[in-house]
Short mmCIF file of C-alpha atoms and ligand atoms in Angstrom, two decimals:
data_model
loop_
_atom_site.label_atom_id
_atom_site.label_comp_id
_atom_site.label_asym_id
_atom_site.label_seq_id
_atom_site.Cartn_x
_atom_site.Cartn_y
_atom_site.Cartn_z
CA UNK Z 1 -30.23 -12.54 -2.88
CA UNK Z 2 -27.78 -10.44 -2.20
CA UNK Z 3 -28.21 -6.35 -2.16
CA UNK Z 4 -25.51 -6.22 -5.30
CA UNK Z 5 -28.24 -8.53 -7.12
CA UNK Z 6 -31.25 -6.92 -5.82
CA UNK Z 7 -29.64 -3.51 -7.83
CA UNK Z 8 -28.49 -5.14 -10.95
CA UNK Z 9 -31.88 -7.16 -11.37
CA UNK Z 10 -33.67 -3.55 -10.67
CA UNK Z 11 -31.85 -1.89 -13.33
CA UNK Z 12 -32.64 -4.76 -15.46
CA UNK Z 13 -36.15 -5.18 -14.94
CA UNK Z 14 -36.42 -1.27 -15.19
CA UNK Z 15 -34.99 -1.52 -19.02
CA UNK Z 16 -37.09 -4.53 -19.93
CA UNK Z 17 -40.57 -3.43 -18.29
CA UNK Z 18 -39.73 0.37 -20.21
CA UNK Z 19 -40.18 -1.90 -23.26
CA UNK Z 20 -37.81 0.10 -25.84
CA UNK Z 21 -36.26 -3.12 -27.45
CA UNK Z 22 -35.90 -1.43 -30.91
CA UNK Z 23 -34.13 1.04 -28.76
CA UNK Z 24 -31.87 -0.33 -25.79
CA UNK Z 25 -30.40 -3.94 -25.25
CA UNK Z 26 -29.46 -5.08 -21.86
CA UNK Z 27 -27.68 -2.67 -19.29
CA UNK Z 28 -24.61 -3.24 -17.37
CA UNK Z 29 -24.09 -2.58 -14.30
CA UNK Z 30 -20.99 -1.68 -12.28
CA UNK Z 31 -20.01 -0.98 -8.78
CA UNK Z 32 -16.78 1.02 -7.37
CA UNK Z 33 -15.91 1.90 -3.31
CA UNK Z 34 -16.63 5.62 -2.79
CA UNK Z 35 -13.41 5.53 -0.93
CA UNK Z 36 -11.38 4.58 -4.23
CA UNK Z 37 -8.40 6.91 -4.78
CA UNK Z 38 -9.27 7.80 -8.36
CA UNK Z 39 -12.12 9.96 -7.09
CA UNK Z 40 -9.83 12.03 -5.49
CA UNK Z 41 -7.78 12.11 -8.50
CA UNK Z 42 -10.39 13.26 -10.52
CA UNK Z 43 -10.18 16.76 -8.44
CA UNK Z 44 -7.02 17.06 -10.61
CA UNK Z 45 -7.81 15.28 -13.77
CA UNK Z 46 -11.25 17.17 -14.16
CA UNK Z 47 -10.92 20.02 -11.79
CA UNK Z 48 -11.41 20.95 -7.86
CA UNK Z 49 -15.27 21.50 -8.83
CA UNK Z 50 -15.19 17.86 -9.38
CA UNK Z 51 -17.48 16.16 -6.94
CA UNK Z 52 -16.59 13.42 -4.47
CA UNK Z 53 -18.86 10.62 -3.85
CA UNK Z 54 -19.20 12.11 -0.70
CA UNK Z 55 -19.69 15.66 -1.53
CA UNK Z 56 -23.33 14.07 -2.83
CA UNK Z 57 -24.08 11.65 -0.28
CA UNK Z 58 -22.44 12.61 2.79
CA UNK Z 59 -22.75 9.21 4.23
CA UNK Z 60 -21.65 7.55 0.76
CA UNK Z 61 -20.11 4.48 1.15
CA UNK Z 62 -20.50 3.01 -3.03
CA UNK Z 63 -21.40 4.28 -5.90
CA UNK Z 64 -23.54 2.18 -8.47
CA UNK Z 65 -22.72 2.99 -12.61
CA UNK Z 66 -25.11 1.35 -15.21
CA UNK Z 67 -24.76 1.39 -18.85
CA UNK Z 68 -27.87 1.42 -20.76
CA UNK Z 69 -26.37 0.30 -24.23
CA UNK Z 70 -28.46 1.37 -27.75
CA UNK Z 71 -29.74 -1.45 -30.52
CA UNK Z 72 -27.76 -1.83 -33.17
CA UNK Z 73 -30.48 -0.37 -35.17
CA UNK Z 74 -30.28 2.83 -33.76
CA UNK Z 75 -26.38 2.72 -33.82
CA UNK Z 76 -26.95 1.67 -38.07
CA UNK Z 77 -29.39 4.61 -38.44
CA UNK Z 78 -27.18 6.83 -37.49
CA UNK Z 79 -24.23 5.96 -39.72
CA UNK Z 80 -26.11 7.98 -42.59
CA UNK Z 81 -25.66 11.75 -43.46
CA UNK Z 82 -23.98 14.11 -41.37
CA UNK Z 83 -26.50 15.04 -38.87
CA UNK Z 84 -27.53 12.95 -36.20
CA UNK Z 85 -30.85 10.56 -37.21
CA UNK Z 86 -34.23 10.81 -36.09
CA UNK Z 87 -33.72 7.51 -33.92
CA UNK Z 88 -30.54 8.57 -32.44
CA UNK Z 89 -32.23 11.57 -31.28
CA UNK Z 90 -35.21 9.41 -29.75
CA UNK Z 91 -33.17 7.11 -28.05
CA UNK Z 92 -31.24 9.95 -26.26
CA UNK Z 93 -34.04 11.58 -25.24
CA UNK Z 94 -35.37 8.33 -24.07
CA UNK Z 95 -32.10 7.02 -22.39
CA UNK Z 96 -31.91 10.43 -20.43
CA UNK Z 97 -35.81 9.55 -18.89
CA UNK Z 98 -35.07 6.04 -18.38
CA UNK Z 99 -31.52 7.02 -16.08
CA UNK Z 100 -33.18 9.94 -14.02
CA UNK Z 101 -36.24 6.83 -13.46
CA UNK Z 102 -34.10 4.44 -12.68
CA UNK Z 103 -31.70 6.22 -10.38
CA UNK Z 104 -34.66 7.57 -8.43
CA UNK Z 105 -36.25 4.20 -8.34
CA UNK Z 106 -33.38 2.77 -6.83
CA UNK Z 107 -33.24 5.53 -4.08
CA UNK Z 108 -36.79 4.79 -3.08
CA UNK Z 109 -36.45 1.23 -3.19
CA UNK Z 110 -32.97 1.74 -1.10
CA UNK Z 111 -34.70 3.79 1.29
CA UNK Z 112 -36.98 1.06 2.11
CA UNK Z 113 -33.87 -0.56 3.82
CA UNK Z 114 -32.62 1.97 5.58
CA UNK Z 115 -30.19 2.65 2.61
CA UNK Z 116 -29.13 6.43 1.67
CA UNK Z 117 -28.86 7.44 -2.11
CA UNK Z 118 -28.29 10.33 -4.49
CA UNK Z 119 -28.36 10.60 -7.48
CA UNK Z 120 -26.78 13.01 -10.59
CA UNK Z 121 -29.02 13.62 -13.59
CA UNK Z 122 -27.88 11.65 -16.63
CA UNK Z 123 -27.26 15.47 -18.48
CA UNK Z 124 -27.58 18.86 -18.91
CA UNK Z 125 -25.89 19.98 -15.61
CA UNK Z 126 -22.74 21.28 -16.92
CA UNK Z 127 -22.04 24.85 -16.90
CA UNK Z 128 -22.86 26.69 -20.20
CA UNK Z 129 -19.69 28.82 -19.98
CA UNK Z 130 -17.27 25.80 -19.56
CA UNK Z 131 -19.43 22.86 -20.97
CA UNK Z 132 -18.13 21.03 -17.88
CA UNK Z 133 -20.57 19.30 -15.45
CA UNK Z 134 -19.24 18.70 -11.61
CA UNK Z 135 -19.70 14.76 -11.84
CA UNK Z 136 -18.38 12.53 -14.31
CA UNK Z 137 -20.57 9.54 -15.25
CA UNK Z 138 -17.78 8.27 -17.24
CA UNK Z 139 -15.14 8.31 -15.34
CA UNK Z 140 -17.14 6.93 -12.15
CA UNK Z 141 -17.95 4.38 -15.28
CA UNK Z 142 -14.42 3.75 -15.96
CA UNK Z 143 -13.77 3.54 -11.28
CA UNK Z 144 -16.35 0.90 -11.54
CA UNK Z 145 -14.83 -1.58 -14.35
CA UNK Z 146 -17.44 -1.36 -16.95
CA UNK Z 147 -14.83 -0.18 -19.79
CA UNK Z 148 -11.73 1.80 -21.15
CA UNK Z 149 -11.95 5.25 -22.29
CA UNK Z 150 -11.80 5.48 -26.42
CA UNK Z 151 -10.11 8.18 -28.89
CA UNK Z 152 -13.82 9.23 -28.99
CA UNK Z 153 -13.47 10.06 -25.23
CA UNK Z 154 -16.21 7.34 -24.97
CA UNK Z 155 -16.56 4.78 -22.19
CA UNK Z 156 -16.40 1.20 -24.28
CA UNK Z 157 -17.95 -1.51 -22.19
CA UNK Z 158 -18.34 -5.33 -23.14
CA UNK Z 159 -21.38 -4.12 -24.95
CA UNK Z 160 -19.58 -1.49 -26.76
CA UNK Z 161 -19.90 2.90 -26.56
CA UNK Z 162 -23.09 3.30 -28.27
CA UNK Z 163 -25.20 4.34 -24.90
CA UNK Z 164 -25.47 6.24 -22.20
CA UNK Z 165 -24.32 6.08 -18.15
CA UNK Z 166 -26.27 6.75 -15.07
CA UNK Z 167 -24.84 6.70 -11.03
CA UNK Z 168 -25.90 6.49 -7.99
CA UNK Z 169 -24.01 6.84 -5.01
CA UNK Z 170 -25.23 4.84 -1.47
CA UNK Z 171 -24.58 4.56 1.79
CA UNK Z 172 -24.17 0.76 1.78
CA UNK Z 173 -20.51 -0.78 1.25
CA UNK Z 174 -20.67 -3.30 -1.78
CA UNK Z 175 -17.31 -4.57 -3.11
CA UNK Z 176 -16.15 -2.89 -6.03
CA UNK Z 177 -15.41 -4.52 -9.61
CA UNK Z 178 -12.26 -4.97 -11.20
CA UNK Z 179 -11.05 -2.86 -13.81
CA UNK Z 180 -10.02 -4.46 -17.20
CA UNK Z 181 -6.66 -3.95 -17.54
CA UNK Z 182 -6.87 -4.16 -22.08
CA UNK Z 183 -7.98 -1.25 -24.14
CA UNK Z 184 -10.42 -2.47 -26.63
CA UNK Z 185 -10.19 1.22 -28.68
CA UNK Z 186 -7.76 0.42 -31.58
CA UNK Z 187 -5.45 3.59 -31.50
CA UNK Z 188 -5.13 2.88 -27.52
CA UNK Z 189 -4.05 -0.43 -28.57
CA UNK Z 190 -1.54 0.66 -31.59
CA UNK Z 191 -1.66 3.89 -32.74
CA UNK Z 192 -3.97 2.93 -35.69
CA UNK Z 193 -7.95 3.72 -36.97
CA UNK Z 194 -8.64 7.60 -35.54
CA UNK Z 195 -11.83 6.43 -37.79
CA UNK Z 196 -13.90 8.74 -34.85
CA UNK Z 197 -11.53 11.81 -35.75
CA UNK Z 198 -12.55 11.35 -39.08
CA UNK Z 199 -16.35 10.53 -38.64
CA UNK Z 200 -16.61 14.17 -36.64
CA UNK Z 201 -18.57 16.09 -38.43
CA UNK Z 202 -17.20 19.72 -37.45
CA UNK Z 203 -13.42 18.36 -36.97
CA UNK Z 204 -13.90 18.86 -32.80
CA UNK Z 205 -12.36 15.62 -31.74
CA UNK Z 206 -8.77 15.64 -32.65
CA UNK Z 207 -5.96 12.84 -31.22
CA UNK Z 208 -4.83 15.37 -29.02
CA UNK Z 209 -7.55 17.24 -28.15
CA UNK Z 210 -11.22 18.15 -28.15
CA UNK Z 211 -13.09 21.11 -29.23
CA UNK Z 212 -15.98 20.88 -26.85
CA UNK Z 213 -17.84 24.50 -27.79
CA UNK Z 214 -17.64 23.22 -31.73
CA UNK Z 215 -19.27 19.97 -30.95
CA UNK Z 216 -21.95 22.08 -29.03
CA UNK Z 217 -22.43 23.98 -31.56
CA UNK Z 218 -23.38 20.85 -33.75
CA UNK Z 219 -25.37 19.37 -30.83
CA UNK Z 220 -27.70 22.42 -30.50
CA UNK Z 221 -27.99 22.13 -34.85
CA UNK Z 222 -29.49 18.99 -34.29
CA UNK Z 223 -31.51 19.92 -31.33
CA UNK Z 224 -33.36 22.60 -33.61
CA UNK Z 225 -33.90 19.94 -36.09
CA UNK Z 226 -35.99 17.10 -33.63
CA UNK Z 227 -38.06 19.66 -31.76
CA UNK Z 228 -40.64 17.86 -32.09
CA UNK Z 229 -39.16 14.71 -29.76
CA UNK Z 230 -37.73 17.14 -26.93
CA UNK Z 231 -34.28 18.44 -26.09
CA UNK Z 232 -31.83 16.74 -28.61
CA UNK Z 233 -29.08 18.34 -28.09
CA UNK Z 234 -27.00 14.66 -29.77
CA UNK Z 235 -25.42 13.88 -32.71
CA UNK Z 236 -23.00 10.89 -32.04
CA UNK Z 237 -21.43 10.47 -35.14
CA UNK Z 238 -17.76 10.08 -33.63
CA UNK Z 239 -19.47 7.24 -31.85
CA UNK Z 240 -21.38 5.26 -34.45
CA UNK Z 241 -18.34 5.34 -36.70
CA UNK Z 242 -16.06 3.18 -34.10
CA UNK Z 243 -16.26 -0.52 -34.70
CA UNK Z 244 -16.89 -0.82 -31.58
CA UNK Z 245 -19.89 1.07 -30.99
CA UNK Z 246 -21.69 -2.17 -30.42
CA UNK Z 247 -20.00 -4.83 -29.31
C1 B12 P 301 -20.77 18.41 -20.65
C2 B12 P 301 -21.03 17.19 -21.52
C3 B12 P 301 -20.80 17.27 -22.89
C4 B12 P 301 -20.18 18.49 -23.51
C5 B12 P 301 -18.67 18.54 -23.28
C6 B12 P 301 -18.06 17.14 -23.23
C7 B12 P 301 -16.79 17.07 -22.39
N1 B12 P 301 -16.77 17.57 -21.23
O1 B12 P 301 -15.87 16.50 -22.85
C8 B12 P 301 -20.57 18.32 -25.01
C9 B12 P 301 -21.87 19.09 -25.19
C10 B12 P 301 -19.55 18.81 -26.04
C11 B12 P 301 -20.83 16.84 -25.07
C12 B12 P 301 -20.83 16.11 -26.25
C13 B12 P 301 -21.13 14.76 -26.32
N2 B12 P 301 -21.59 13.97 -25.36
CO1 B12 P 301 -21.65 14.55 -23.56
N3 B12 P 301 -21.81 14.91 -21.65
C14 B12 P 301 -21.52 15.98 -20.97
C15 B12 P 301 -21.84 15.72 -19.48
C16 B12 P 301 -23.18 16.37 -19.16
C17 B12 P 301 -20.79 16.20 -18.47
C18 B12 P 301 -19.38 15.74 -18.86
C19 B12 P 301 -18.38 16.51 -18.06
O2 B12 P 301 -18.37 17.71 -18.01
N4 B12 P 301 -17.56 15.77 -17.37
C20 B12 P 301 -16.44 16.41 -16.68
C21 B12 P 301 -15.29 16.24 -17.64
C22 B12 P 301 -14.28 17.20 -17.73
O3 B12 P 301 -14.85 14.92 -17.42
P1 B12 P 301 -15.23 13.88 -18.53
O4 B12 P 301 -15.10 14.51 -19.84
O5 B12 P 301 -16.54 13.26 -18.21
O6 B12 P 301 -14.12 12.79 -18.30
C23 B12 P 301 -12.89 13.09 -18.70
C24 B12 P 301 -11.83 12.88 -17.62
O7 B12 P 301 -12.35 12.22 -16.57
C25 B12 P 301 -10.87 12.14 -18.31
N5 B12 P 301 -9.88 11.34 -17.70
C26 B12 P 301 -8.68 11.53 -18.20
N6 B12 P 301 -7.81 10.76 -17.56
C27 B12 P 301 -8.46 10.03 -16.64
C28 B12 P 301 -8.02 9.07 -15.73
C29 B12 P 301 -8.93 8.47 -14.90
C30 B12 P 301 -8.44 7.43 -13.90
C31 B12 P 301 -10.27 8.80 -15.00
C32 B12 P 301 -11.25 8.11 -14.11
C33 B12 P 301 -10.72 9.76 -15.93
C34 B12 P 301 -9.81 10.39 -16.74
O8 B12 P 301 -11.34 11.46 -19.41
C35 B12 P 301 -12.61 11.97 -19.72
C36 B12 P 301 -12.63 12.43 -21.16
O9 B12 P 301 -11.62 13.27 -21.41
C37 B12 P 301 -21.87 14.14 -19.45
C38 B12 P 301 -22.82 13.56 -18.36
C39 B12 P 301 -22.03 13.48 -17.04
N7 B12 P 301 -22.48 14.21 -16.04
O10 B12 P 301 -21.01 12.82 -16.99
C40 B12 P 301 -22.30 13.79 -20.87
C41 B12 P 301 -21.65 12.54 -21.52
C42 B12 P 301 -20.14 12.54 -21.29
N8 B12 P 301 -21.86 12.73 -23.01
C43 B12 P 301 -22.10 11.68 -23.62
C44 B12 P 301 -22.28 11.63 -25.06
C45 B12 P 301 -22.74 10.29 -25.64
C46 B12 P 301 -22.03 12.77 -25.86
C47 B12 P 301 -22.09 12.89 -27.40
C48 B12 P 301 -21.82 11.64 -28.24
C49 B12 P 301 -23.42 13.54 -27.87
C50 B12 P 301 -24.57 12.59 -28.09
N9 B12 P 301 -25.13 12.13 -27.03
O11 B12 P 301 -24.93 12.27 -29.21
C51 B12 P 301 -21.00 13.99 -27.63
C52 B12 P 301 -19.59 13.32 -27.71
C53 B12 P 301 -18.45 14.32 -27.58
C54 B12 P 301 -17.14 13.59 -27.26
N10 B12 P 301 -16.62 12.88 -28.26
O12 B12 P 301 -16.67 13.65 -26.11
C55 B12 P 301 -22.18 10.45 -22.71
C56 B12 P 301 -20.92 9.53 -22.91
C57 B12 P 301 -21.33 8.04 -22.91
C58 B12 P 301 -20.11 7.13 -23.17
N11 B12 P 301 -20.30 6.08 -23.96
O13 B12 P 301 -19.01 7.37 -22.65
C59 B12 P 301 -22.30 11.12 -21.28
C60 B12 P 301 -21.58 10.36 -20.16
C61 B12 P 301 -23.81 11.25 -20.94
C62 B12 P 301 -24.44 9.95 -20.37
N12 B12 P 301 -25.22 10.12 -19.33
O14 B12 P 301 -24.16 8.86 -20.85
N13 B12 P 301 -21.06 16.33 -23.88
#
């Protein structure tokens, strides 16, 4: 087998074995070359804070992105009412455990071979002041073909944007996948829907722009509101509206 399917069957086996079926369906996984321009780009799209593969892994040579996608369940229980729903917020909070596992499993099973890794939390590690974290899951997503940025600002994979994104970044060279070259988000593809600008429930997410610090705001609403599960700072709304939140 080779190492590219040694990772992907890790990630997959991680998601089955966490057995959270009502929650998750099965993850994608994408790989892009460290040494791929756009990382450098993203010093000017993001910001010079921006990390380079290689400002976390010295010796980085790939970095892996996987997609752990939600159920449609979660995604329908969600559609309701204007904050976020009690399974939206447990699947978040979940998702966020399951990354940080899996990324660290894969650096221990790596390092079995001789194989550097690093990994970047799956959230909180922005900057309270700017809401702006120095590494991108999405965008090293959207390096590593596994979708198209959406109006929502979402990454929409095969499996849809309903989900969330881990990385890890290695010191062994595996070929990187091909981007698709279609938007599948609707007003990408011809101006129409903007059914995410409308689904926001604070009018944050505009077609030219995003109010990050308003959308907080509503995030840390519903946080107060699912104590009781752990830090759910979610809400999601702009992403359960799109059609193409599962996929
Ligand atoms: C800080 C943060 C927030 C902040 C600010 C968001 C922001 N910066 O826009 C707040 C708290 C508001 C927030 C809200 C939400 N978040 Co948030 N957030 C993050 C976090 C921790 C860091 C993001 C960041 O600062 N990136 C740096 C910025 C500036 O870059 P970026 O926004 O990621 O990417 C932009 C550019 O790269 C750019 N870009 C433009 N042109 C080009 C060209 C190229 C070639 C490339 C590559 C990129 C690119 O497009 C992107 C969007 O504008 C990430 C986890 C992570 N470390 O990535 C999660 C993350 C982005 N959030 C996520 C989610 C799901 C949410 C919420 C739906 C809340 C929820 N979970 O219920 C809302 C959605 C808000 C929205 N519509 O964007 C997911 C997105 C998953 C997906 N399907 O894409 C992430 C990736 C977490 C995860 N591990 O999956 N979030």
């Amino acid at each position: 087998m080779s190492l590219r399917e040694e990772i992907i069957e890790l990630i997959n086996e991680s998601v089955s074995d966490s057995d959270n079926e009502e929650f998750f369906r099965n993850p994608l996984v994408g790989f892009s070359s460290a040494n791929d321009p756009l990382y450098n780009d993203l010093k000017e799209i993001v910001g010079p804070h921006h990390f380079h593969p290689q400002d976390i892994l010295p010796e980085a040579k790939t970095v892996v992105s996987f997609f752990i996608p939600f159920s449609k369940e979660v995604v329908a229980s969600n559609r309701k009412g204007e904050y976020c729903s009690r399974e939206w917020a447990e699947s978040y909070v979940k998702a966020n455990g399951l990354i940080d596992h899996i990324s660290n499993k894969l650096i221990h099973y790596l390092a079995g071979k001789d194989i550097k890794a690093a990994t970047i939390k799956a959230t909180h590690t922005y900057d309270e002041r700017t809401l702006k974290s120095a590494w991108s899951h999405r965008s090293a997503a959207y390096i590593a073909g596994l979708g198209r940025f959406g109006l929502n600002r979402m990454i929409i994979s095969k499996a849809g944007s309903a989900g969330r994104y881990g990385s890890v970044v290695i010191s062994q060279e595996i070929e990187g996948d091909k981007r698709p070259e279609e938007y599948i988000c609707t007003y990408y593809k011809n101006g129409k829907c903007k059914i995410c600008v409308d689904a926001c429930p604070v009018k944050a997410l505009h077609i030219d722009g995003f109010d990050r610090f308003k959308c907080y705001d509503r995030l840390l609403e519903n946080a107060k509101r699912f104590q009781d599960i752990g830090l759910c700072d979610a809400c999601g709304k702009c992403v359960v509206a799109c059609p193409f939140a599962t996929i």
